[in-house]
Short mmCIF file of C-alpha atoms and ligand atoms in Angstrom, two decimals:
data_model
loop_
_atom_site.label_atom_id
_atom_site.label_comp_id
_atom_site.label_asym_id
_atom_site.label_seq_id
_atom_site.Cartn_x
_atom_site.Cartn_y
_atom_site.Cartn_z
CA MET T 1 -0.14 -0.15 0.10
CA SER T 2 1.59 3.44 -0.92
CA PHE T 3 0.58 7.02 0.95
CA ASP T 4 1.16 10.69 0.48
CA PHE T 5 3.59 11.71 3.35
CA PHE T 6 4.86 15.60 3.83
CA ALA T 7 7.74 16.21 6.17
CA PRO T 8 7.80 19.85 7.42
CA CYS T 9 10.97 21.15 8.23
CA PRO T 10 12.36 24.40 9.61
CA ARG T 11 12.02 27.03 7.25
CA GLY T 12 15.10 27.34 4.95
CA LEU T 13 16.01 23.81 4.91
CA GLU T 14 13.82 22.36 2.48
CA ALA T 15 16.48 21.60 -0.09
CA PRO T 16 18.73 19.84 2.37
CA LEU T 17 15.56 17.95 3.82
CA ALA T 18 15.00 16.76 0.07
CA ALA T 19 18.50 15.66 -0.48
CA GLU T 20 18.50 13.70 2.74
CA LEU T 21 15.09 11.85 1.82
CA ALA T 22 16.68 10.95 -1.46
CA GLU T 23 19.72 9.35 0.46
CA ILE T 24 17.51 7.84 2.71
CA ALA T 25 15.17 6.02 -0.15
CA GLN T 26 18.75 4.84 -1.79
CA ARG T 27 20.60 3.64 1.38
CA ARG T 28 18.05 2.40 3.57
CA LEU T 29 15.13 1.13 1.30
CA PRO T 30 14.54 -0.99 -1.70
CA PRO T 31 13.53 0.70 -4.78
CA GLY T 32 10.21 2.40 -4.80
CA ALA T 33 9.55 2.32 -1.00
CA LEU T 34 10.26 6.39 -0.64
CA GLN T 35 9.63 8.21 -3.92
CA LEU T 36 10.36 12.25 -3.45
CA GLY T 37 7.81 14.80 -4.46
CA ALA T 38 8.11 18.75 -4.43
CA ASP T 39 9.88 20.59 -1.83
CA VAL T 40 7.64 23.29 -0.93
CA PRO T 41 8.28 26.40 1.61
CA GLY T 42 8.33 24.35 4.87
CA GLY T 43 8.66 20.76 4.07
CA VAL T 44 8.70 18.06 1.31
CA HIS T 45 6.10 15.83 -0.19
CA PHE T 46 7.18 12.30 -0.70
CA ARG T 47 5.22 8.94 -1.69
CA GLY T 48 5.84 5.85 -0.23
CA ASN T 49 4.74 2.74 1.68
CA TRP T 50 4.83 2.19 5.08
CA ALA T 51 8.45 1.37 5.36
CA GLY T 52 9.32 4.55 3.51
CA GLY T 53 7.18 6.33 6.04
CA MET T 54 8.66 4.60 9.03
CA ALA T 55 12.74 4.97 7.51
CA ALA T 56 11.85 8.99 7.21
CA ASN T 57 11.00 9.03 10.89
CA LEU T 58 13.89 6.65 11.99
CA HIS T 59 16.69 8.21 9.83
CA SER T 60 15.70 11.74 9.11
CA ARG T 61 18.01 14.18 11.01
CA ILE T 62 16.15 17.59 9.52
CA ALA T 63 12.52 16.69 9.53
CA SER T 64 10.35 18.20 12.46
CA ARG T 65 7.63 15.45 11.78
CA VAL T 66 6.16 12.79 9.07
CA LEU T 67 2.74 13.44 8.45
CA LEU T 68 0.44 10.64 6.43
CA LYS T 69 -2.23 12.28 4.01
CA ILE T 70 -5.55 11.13 4.75
CA ALA T 71 -7.90 13.56 2.60
CA GLN T 72 -7.92 16.63 0.49
CA ARG T 73 -10.70 18.94 -0.60
CA PRO T 74 -11.60 22.56 -1.22
CA TYR T 75 -13.73 24.13 1.71
CA ARG T 76 -15.79 27.01 2.26
CA GLY T 77 -16.42 27.13 6.06
CA GLU T 78 -16.00 25.04 9.19
CA GLN T 79 -18.92 22.95 8.31
CA ASP T 80 -16.89 21.66 4.77
CA ILE T 81 -14.43 20.86 7.10
CA TYR T 82 -16.52 18.90 9.30
CA ALA T 83 -17.97 16.92 6.70
CA LEU T 84 -14.41 16.06 4.99
CA ALA T 85 -13.13 15.00 8.72
CA ARG T 86 -16.48 13.06 9.51
CA GLU T 87 -16.26 10.94 6.06
CA GLN T 88 -12.99 9.45 6.82
CA GLN T 89 -12.39 5.78 7.95
CA TRP T 90 -10.68 6.89 11.34
CA GLU T 91 -11.71 3.82 13.14
CA LYS T 92 -9.56 1.83 10.88
CA TRP T 93 -6.62 3.91 11.93
CA PHE T 94 -7.28 3.79 16.01
CA SER T 95 -9.47 2.90 18.69
CA PRO T 96 -11.90 4.84 20.71
CA ASN T 97 -9.53 3.82 23.66
CA GLU T 98 -6.64 6.14 22.23
CA THR T 99 -6.47 9.85 22.98
CA ILE T 100 -6.44 12.42 20.18
CA ARG T 101 -5.24 15.83 19.46
CA ILE T 102 -5.94 18.16 16.63
CA ASP T 103 -3.75 21.02 15.47
CA ILE T 104 -4.52 23.24 12.33
CA THR T 105 -1.94 25.32 10.45
CA ALA T 106 -3.69 27.95 7.87
CA ILE T 107 -2.19 30.11 5.17
CA LYS T 108 -4.48 32.70 3.81
CA SER T 109 -7.45 31.13 5.02
CA PRO T 110 -10.92 32.91 5.07
CA LEU T 111 -11.93 31.33 8.44
CA ARG T 112 -12.18 33.59 11.19
CA SER T 113 -11.44 31.30 14.13
CA LEU T 114 -9.27 28.36 13.79
CA GLU T 115 -10.05 27.51 17.19
CA PHE T 116 -13.53 26.75 16.24
CA ALA T 117 -12.57 24.91 13.28
CA THR T 118 -10.11 22.59 15.26
CA LEU T 119 -13.00 21.77 17.44
CA ARG T 120 -15.10 20.80 14.32
CA VAL T 121 -12.40 18.55 13.19
CA LYS T 122 -12.51 16.84 16.87
CA ASP T 123 -16.21 16.55 16.50
CA ALA T 124 -16.24 15.36 13.36
CA ILE T 125 -13.88 12.18 14.44
CA CYS T 126 -15.65 11.81 17.63
CA ASP T 127 -18.75 11.59 16.11
CA ARG T 128 -17.17 8.93 13.42
CA MET T 129 -15.86 6.79 16.04
CA ARG T 130 -19.05 7.06 18.03
CA ASP T 131 -21.00 5.68 15.13
CA LYS T 132 -18.62 3.14 13.78
CA ALA T 133 -16.92 1.79 17.00
CA GLY T 134 -19.50 2.84 19.75
CA ALA T 135 -17.22 5.03 21.71
CA ARG T 136 -15.64 8.34 21.15
CA PRO T 137 -11.75 9.01 22.05
CA SER T 138 -11.20 11.47 24.43
CA VAL T 139 -9.02 14.47 24.24
CA ASP T 140 -5.28 14.99 25.59
CA THR T 141 -3.56 18.04 24.46
CA ALA T 142 -0.48 17.14 26.29
CA TYR T 143 0.20 13.32 25.63
CA PRO T 144 -2.15 12.29 22.87
CA ASP T 145 -1.76 8.84 21.45
CA VAL T 146 -2.83 10.02 18.10
CA ARG T 147 -2.76 13.31 16.51
CA VAL T 148 -4.35 14.82 13.48
CA PHE T 149 -3.24 17.80 11.66
CA ALA T 150 -5.27 20.03 9.38
CA PHE T 151 -3.64 22.09 6.84
CA LEU T 152 -6.03 25.09 5.28
CA THR T 153 -4.99 27.07 2.21
CA ALA T 154 -7.22 29.65 0.57
CA ASN T 155 -9.30 27.01 -1.06
CA ASP T 156 -8.16 23.70 0.25
CA CYS T 157 -8.24 21.62 3.53
CA THR T 158 -5.72 18.66 3.91
CA LEU T 159 -5.72 15.99 6.99
CA TYR T 160 -3.03 14.40 8.16
CA LEU T 161 -2.42 11.87 10.63
CA ASP T 162 0.99 12.46 12.34
CA THR T 163 3.11 9.32 12.29
CA SER T 164 5.93 10.80 14.32
CA GLY T 165 4.04 11.50 17.58
CA GLU T 166 6.64 13.71 19.61
CA PRO T 167 8.25 16.17 16.99
CA LEU T 168 11.30 14.49 15.71
CA PHE T 169 14.04 16.77 16.70
CA LYS T 170 13.23 15.27 20.40
CA ARG T 171 15.94 12.44 19.87
CA GLY T 172 15.20 11.04 23.11
CA TRP T 173 18.45 11.46 24.76
CA ARG T 174 18.44 15.16 25.52
CA LEU T 175 18.12 15.90 29.50
CA ASP T 176 15.03 17.95 29.72
CA LYS T 177 16.54 20.25 32.32
CA GLY T 178 17.87 23.46 30.84
CA ALA T 179 16.24 24.11 27.44
CA ALA T 180 18.66 24.30 24.59
CA PRO T 181 17.97 26.92 22.02
CA LEU T 182 19.30 25.15 19.10
CA ARG T 183 16.72 22.52 18.00
CA GLU T 184 18.40 19.18 17.02
CA ASN T 185 16.98 19.26 13.25
CA LEU T 186 18.40 22.90 12.70
CA ALA T 187 21.48 21.85 13.73
CA ALA T 188 21.34 18.90 11.46
CA GLY T 189 20.46 21.02 8.93
CA ILE T 190 22.86 23.44 9.09
CA LEU T 191 25.75 20.73 9.37
CA ARG T 192 24.38 19.64 5.94
CA LEU T 193 24.65 23.20 4.59
CA THR T 194 28.17 23.36 5.63
CA GLY T 195 29.50 20.65 3.68
CA TRP T 196 31.19 19.23 6.55
CA THR T 197 31.78 15.43 5.95
CA PRO T 198 33.27 13.32 9.00
CA GLU T 199 36.89 13.18 7.73
CA MET T 200 36.73 16.86 8.31
CA PRO T 201 37.48 18.37 11.53
CA LEU T 202 34.35 19.87 13.01
CA TYR T 203 34.76 22.57 16.06
CA ASP T 204 31.93 24.60 18.00
CA PRO T 205 33.71 26.97 20.23
CA MET T 206 30.18 27.96 21.86
CA CYS T 207 28.86 24.39 22.07
CA GLY T 208 26.69 24.98 24.73
CA SER T 209 24.79 21.65 25.48
CA GLY T 210 26.66 20.22 22.47
CA THR T 211 23.91 20.23 19.86
CA PHE T 212 25.83 20.58 16.77
CA LEU T 213 28.72 18.29 18.16
CA ALA T 214 26.05 15.32 19.10
CA GLU T 215 24.11 15.56 15.94
CA ALA T 216 27.71 15.39 13.90
CA ALA T 217 28.70 12.41 16.07
CA GLN T 218 25.70 10.79 15.10
CA VAL T 219 25.95 11.52 11.45
CA ALA T 220 29.96 10.22 11.65
CA LEU T 221 29.02 6.84 13.91
CA ASP T 222 26.05 6.67 11.53
CA ILE T 223 23.41 6.52 14.13
CA ALA T 224 20.07 6.87 13.18
CA PRO T 225 18.64 9.94 14.98
CA GLY T 226 15.35 7.93 16.25
CA LEU T 227 16.86 4.92 17.43
CA SER T 228 16.16 5.99 21.14
CA ARG T 229 12.77 6.98 20.83
CA SER T 230 9.34 5.68 19.91
CA PHE T 231 6.86 7.10 17.27
CA GLY T 232 3.36 7.85 16.81
CA PHE T 233 2.83 5.10 14.03
CA GLU T 234 3.81 2.35 16.51
CA ARG T 235 0.14 3.14 18.09
CA LEU T 236 -1.93 3.00 14.66
CA LYS T 237 -3.74 -0.31 13.76
CA GLN T 238 -2.58 -0.19 9.98
CA ALA T 239 1.41 0.07 10.54
CA ASP T 240 3.53 -2.38 9.19
CA THR T 241 5.14 -3.92 12.38
CA ALA T 242 7.35 -6.45 10.36
CA ALA T 243 8.63 -3.70 8.37
CA TRP T 244 9.33 -1.46 11.52
CA ARG T 245 11.27 -4.33 13.31
CA HIS T 246 13.60 -5.06 10.26
CA LEU T 247 14.43 -1.08 9.98
CA LYS T 248 15.11 -1.02 13.76
CA SER T 249 17.07 -3.76 13.95
CA GLU T 250 19.12 -2.92 10.68
CA ALA T 251 19.65 0.56 12.32
CA ASN T 252 20.40 -0.90 15.81
CA THR T 253 23.43 -3.35 13.78
CA LEU T 254 24.64 -0.15 12.24
CA ARG T 255 24.94 1.62 15.84
CA ASN T 256 26.37 -1.43 17.68
CA SER T 257 29.36 -1.70 15.16
CA ALA T 258 29.74 2.31 15.32
CA MET T 259 30.57 1.97 18.81
CA SER T 260 33.75 0.57 18.14
CA ARG T 261 34.85 3.21 15.76
CA ALA T 262 33.97 6.00 18.28
CA THR T 263 37.84 6.97 18.57
CA ASP T 264 37.97 8.07 14.73
CA LEU T 265 35.68 11.26 15.38
CA HIS T 266 37.06 14.59 14.56
CA ILE T 267 34.64 16.50 16.49
CA PHE T 268 35.57 19.03 19.10
CA GLY T 269 33.93 21.33 21.40
CA SER T 270 34.40 24.29 23.71
CA ASP T 271 32.49 26.91 25.95
CA ILE T 272 33.23 29.20 28.36
CA SER T 273 30.36 27.85 30.53
CA ASP T 274 31.06 25.03 32.80
CA VAL T 275 27.57 24.25 33.46
CA MET T 276 26.96 24.19 29.66
CA LEU T 277 29.66 21.96 29.18
CA GLU T 278 28.35 19.52 32.09
CA LYS T 279 25.27 19.58 30.03
CA ALA T 280 26.98 18.75 27.13
CA ARG T 281 28.76 15.61 28.76
CA ALA T 282 25.65 14.31 30.03
CA ASN T 283 23.88 14.63 26.95
CA PHE T 284 26.78 12.95 25.02
CA ALA T 285 26.56 10.02 27.93
CA ARG T 286 22.98 9.35 27.28
CA ALA T 287 23.55 9.35 23.32
CA GLY T 288 26.23 6.82 23.86
CA LEU T 289 28.75 9.18 22.49
CA GLY T 290 31.21 9.56 25.12
CA LYS T 291 34.53 10.64 23.15
CA VAL T 292 33.76 13.90 21.71
CA PRO T 293 36.35 16.32 23.47
CA LEU T 294 35.39 19.29 25.30
CA LYS T 295 37.09 22.34 26.71
CA GLN T 296 36.38 25.11 29.04
CA LEU T 297 37.48 28.16 27.22
CA ASP T 298 36.92 31.47 26.12
CA ALA T 299 36.07 31.70 22.18
CA ARG T 300 38.53 34.48 22.06
CA ASN T 301 41.35 32.42 22.87
CA MET T 302 40.21 29.17 20.47
CA THR T 303 42.96 27.59 18.66
CA PRO T 304 42.45 24.99 15.80
CA PRO T 305 41.72 21.93 17.83
CA ALA T 306 43.13 19.21 15.13
CA VAL T 307 45.41 19.44 12.23
CA GLY T 308 44.06 19.84 8.59
CA ASN T 309 41.18 22.32 7.26
CA GLY T 310 37.86 22.17 9.31
CA VAL T 311 34.58 23.51 9.72
CA LEU T 312 33.94 25.48 12.51
CA VAL T 313 30.20 25.98 13.48
CA ALA T 314 28.47 27.83 16.40
CA ASN T 315 25.25 29.97 17.18
CA PRO T 316 26.85 33.04 19.15
CA PRO T 317 24.48 34.27 22.16
CA TYR T 318 21.59 36.27 20.31
CA GLY T 319 20.87 39.72 20.73
CA GLU T 320 22.94 42.97 21.44
CA ARG T 321 24.37 42.42 24.56
CA ILE T 322 26.75 39.77 25.51
CA GLU T 323 28.24 39.13 28.57
CA VAL T 324 32.07 37.96 28.30
CA ARG T 325 32.89 35.97 31.03
CA GLY T 326 36.25 36.47 32.73
CA ARG T 327 36.92 39.84 31.23
CA ASN T 328 34.05 41.69 32.50
CA ALA T 329 35.84 44.73 33.82
CA ARG T 330 32.84 46.84 34.30
CA GLY T 331 31.76 44.08 36.92
CA GLU T 332 28.25 43.57 35.55
CA ALA T 333 25.70 41.50 37.04
CA ARG T 334 25.56 37.75 36.66
CA ALA T 335 23.17 35.30 36.85
CA PRO T 336 22.66 33.98 40.06
CA ARG T 337 23.85 30.47 40.49
CA GLU T 338 20.30 28.76 40.67
CA MET T 339 19.24 30.23 37.26
CA ARG T 340 22.88 29.07 35.37
CA ASP T 341 21.70 25.81 34.03
CA ASP T 342 18.54 27.33 32.27
CA TYR T 343 20.24 29.06 29.21
CA GLU T 344 17.33 30.93 28.25
CA GLU T 345 16.76 32.31 31.61
CA GLN T 346 20.46 33.32 31.80
CA GLU T 347 20.33 35.27 28.58
CA ALA T 348 17.07 37.11 29.56
CA PHE T 349 19.13 38.14 32.80
CA ARG T 350 22.23 39.16 30.72
CA ARG T 351 20.14 41.14 28.36
CA VAL T 352 18.71 43.13 31.48
CA HIS T 353 21.51 43.27 33.99
CA THR T 354 24.82 43.76 31.45
CA ASP T 355 25.82 46.49 29.76
CA ALA T 356 29.04 45.01 27.94
CA PRO T 357 29.04 45.57 24.35
CA ASP T 358 29.16 42.83 21.88
CA ALA T 359 31.49 44.65 19.64
CA GLU T 360 34.76 44.13 21.65
CA PHE T 361 33.78 40.24 21.71
CA PHE T 362 33.22 39.60 18.24
CA GLN T 363 36.26 41.88 16.77
CA ALA T 364 38.45 39.34 19.24
CA LEU T 365 36.76 36.49 17.89
CA GLY T 366 37.06 37.65 14.15
CA ASP T 367 40.82 38.26 14.95
CA ALA T 368 41.36 34.68 16.14
CA LEU T 369 39.49 33.61 13.00
CA LYS T 370 41.98 35.61 10.84
CA GLN T 371 45.08 34.72 12.74
CA ARG T 372 44.76 30.92 13.72
CA PHE T 373 42.18 29.52 11.33
CA THR T 374 43.70 29.70 7.95
CA GLY T 375 42.24 26.99 5.83
CA TRP T 376 38.92 26.84 7.72
CA ARG T 377 35.44 27.54 7.00
CA ALA T 378 33.43 29.11 9.87
CA PHE T 379 29.71 29.29 9.90
CA PHE T 380 27.42 31.25 12.43
CA LEU T 381 23.68 31.14 12.75
CA THR T 382 22.53 34.33 14.20
CA SER T 383 19.78 36.62 14.00
CA ASP T 384 22.09 39.66 14.06
CA ARG T 385 22.69 40.94 10.60
CA LYS T 386 25.46 42.91 12.07
CA LEU T 387 27.66 39.75 12.67
CA PRO T 388 29.84 40.07 9.78
CA GLY T 389 30.63 43.95 10.38
CA GLN T 390 31.42 42.81 14.04
CA LEU T 391 33.87 40.30 13.13
CA ARG T 392 35.48 42.46 10.51
CA LEU T 393 35.16 39.62 7.89
CA ARG T 394 33.23 39.82 4.91
CA GLU T 395 30.69 36.81 4.33
CA ALA T 396 31.24 33.95 1.50
CA ALA T 397 27.39 33.33 1.71
CA LYS T 398 24.58 34.07 3.74
CA THR T 399 21.55 31.73 4.25
CA PRO T 400 18.40 32.60 5.79
CA LEU T 401 16.80 30.39 8.26
CA PHE T 402 14.58 29.99 10.65
CA ASN T 403 15.12 29.12 14.42
CA GLY T 404 11.57 28.77 15.55
CA ALA T 405 9.91 31.92 14.69
CA LEU T 406 13.06 33.92 14.98
CA GLU T 407 14.54 34.91 11.26
CA CYS T 408 18.31 34.33 11.45
CA ARG T 409 21.30 34.22 8.77
CA LEU T 410 23.83 31.65 8.52
CA PHE T 411 26.84 33.19 7.47
CA ARG T 412 29.81 31.31 5.89
CA PHE T 413 33.43 33.11 6.26
CA ASP T 414 36.19 31.61 4.33
CA LEU T 415 39.44 31.77 5.74
CA ILE T 416 41.60 31.16 2.93
CA ALA T 417 45.27 31.85 3.37
CA GLY T 418 46.21 35.43 2.27
CA SER T 419 42.85 36.03 1.15
CA VAL T 420 40.84 36.49 4.32
CA ARG T 421 38.19 38.92 2.93
CA GLN T 422 38.46 42.21 5.63
CA ARG T 423 35.72 44.08 6.31
CA PRO T 424 35.48 47.03 8.02
CA ALA T 425 32.83 47.56 11.02
CA SER T 426 31.10 50.33 9.53
CA ALA T 427 30.44 48.39 6.23
CA GLY T 428 26.77 48.12 5.59
CA GLN T 429 25.43 45.01 7.12
CA ASP T 430 23.62 43.27 4.45
CA VAL T 431 26.08 43.49 1.54
CA ALA T 432 25.31 40.67 -0.87
CA ALA T 433 27.23 37.65 -0.54
CA GLY T 434 28.12 37.42 -3.71
CA LYS T 435 26.78 33.75 -3.83
CA ASN T 436 23.54 32.22 -3.95
CA PRO T 437 22.48 31.25 -0.14
CA GLY T 438 21.82 27.82 0.18
CA SER T 439 23.80 24.41 -0.10
CA ALA T 440 24.83 24.47 -3.90
CA ASP T 441 27.88 26.61 -3.43
CA GLN T 442 28.94 25.82 -0.02
CA ASN T 443 31.85 23.76 -0.76
CA SER T 444 33.42 26.08 -3.34
C1 SAM Z 501 23.37 30.26 21.83
S1 SAM Z 501 24.42 29.34 22.83
C2 SAM Z 501 24.94 28.20 22.08
C3 SAM Z 501 23.83 27.00 22.12
C4 SAM Z 501 24.50 25.69 21.64
N1 SAM Z 501 24.52 25.71 20.40
C5 SAM Z 501 23.74 24.42 22.09
O1 SAM Z 501 23.11 23.44 21.22
O2 SAM Z 501 23.16 24.25 23.16
C6 SAM Z 501 25.86 30.08 23.02
C7 SAM Z 501 26.73 29.82 23.84
O3 SAM Z 501 28.01 30.76 23.75
C8 SAM Z 501 28.54 30.35 24.93
N2 SAM Z 501 29.30 31.83 25.51
C9 SAM Z 501 29.25 33.00 25.92
N3 SAM Z 501 30.25 33.49 25.63
C10 SAM Z 501 31.15 32.76 25.62
C11 SAM Z 501 32.79 33.16 25.47
N4 SAM Z 501 33.34 34.29 25.55
N5 SAM Z 501 33.46 32.07 25.02
C12 SAM Z 501 33.02 31.22 24.66
N6 SAM Z 501 31.49 30.58 24.82
C13 SAM Z 501 30.72 31.79 25.36
C14 SAM Z 501 27.52 30.34 26.06
O4 SAM Z 501 28.03 29.61 27.53
C15 SAM Z 501 26.51 29.54 25.67
O5 SAM Z 501 26.57 28.01 25.90
#
């Protein structure tokens, strides 16, 4: 049996996701199990059988979810949406004992209230189940067994069953405490955009809880990102359990053989915060990635951690203020100890309580890049368009990406011997990169 799937992803990562899905089809599946469709803003369509949908869940590092299309039809109002949902054979997918949650996203929908439309989809599913299965499912918005998504455009309503459950950036190994600002699937997509491959050194000098490093280590070791978690499709009646057992057992075999190669990683991290490094170590341990070397270091003092031209990637603290620890001559306030294990809380605190300009920190960081990282390519994800000016480096490329709702740029700097492109701090912040953003030119 074949289905239409849609894999949403962080905006800006559609092309890397399409490339990744093509690789999954080629490396993990028999021919025809996953056939790529169009990539559209916010995700990629594909067609496939159960194994295709399951493999996308298990192996995609970039997708946020994998949604299975149930129905699509033009609509004008809530009643049309109710009728479409009421006609679907939900009883074939789950029983009334399962709890449900409905989510609606809309682009240019004429409807006035999406909440009301959500209620109508819920009513339709419950009415159908009461008729056909003798009881209605309960709603659980926090931990539902089954999630239904409705996507509304100006004219069409599409209903999807979510085969992922929890979003796919939740790999199952991150410690909950101390929210990490960077989602795993965004980090994985950025790694792909950098053109990094496991033979090259990779260094994150502001690694925080280690998201880039953990994602890179899993790529290097060929560890399926979904191996430590469960999926929504495991609760669906029609799911092909034999195909799932096969896919999982293959991925387990790969992981077990990868563990013996763990010493070959060329992945390095440092951060000024010992608290963040503790978190990174705990995360690596839970993910079975014990051998990523980490150092407590001010990024201004960084040196290449390995011989050879590598890739440096980081998302420096956002915002116009940064606390530069260890050189805070003005003695600005620091977050109290009990606050220091929550990064976002710390950042909010710093913005309010510190007055140290970014400029000095980023200028010193730029100097470190120019003086010590010849031959490397550096990538910074930030919402601050002034970053190249602050580093005094001219970017080779800039790729628009969204970190949640926050519009960011992934700036690339090529630190080529004798030709590092200097840029005065006063240069306009949005000077064109001279090359298209995106993955195509990332290795040039
Ligand atoms: C936005 S966070 C990076 C988050 C990280 N990508 C993760 O996955 O958790 C920025 C990091 O920069 C670190 N940082 C701030 N000032 C620094 C400095 N002077 N040198 C090195 N790291 C610094 C912070 O401790 C924080 O962990």
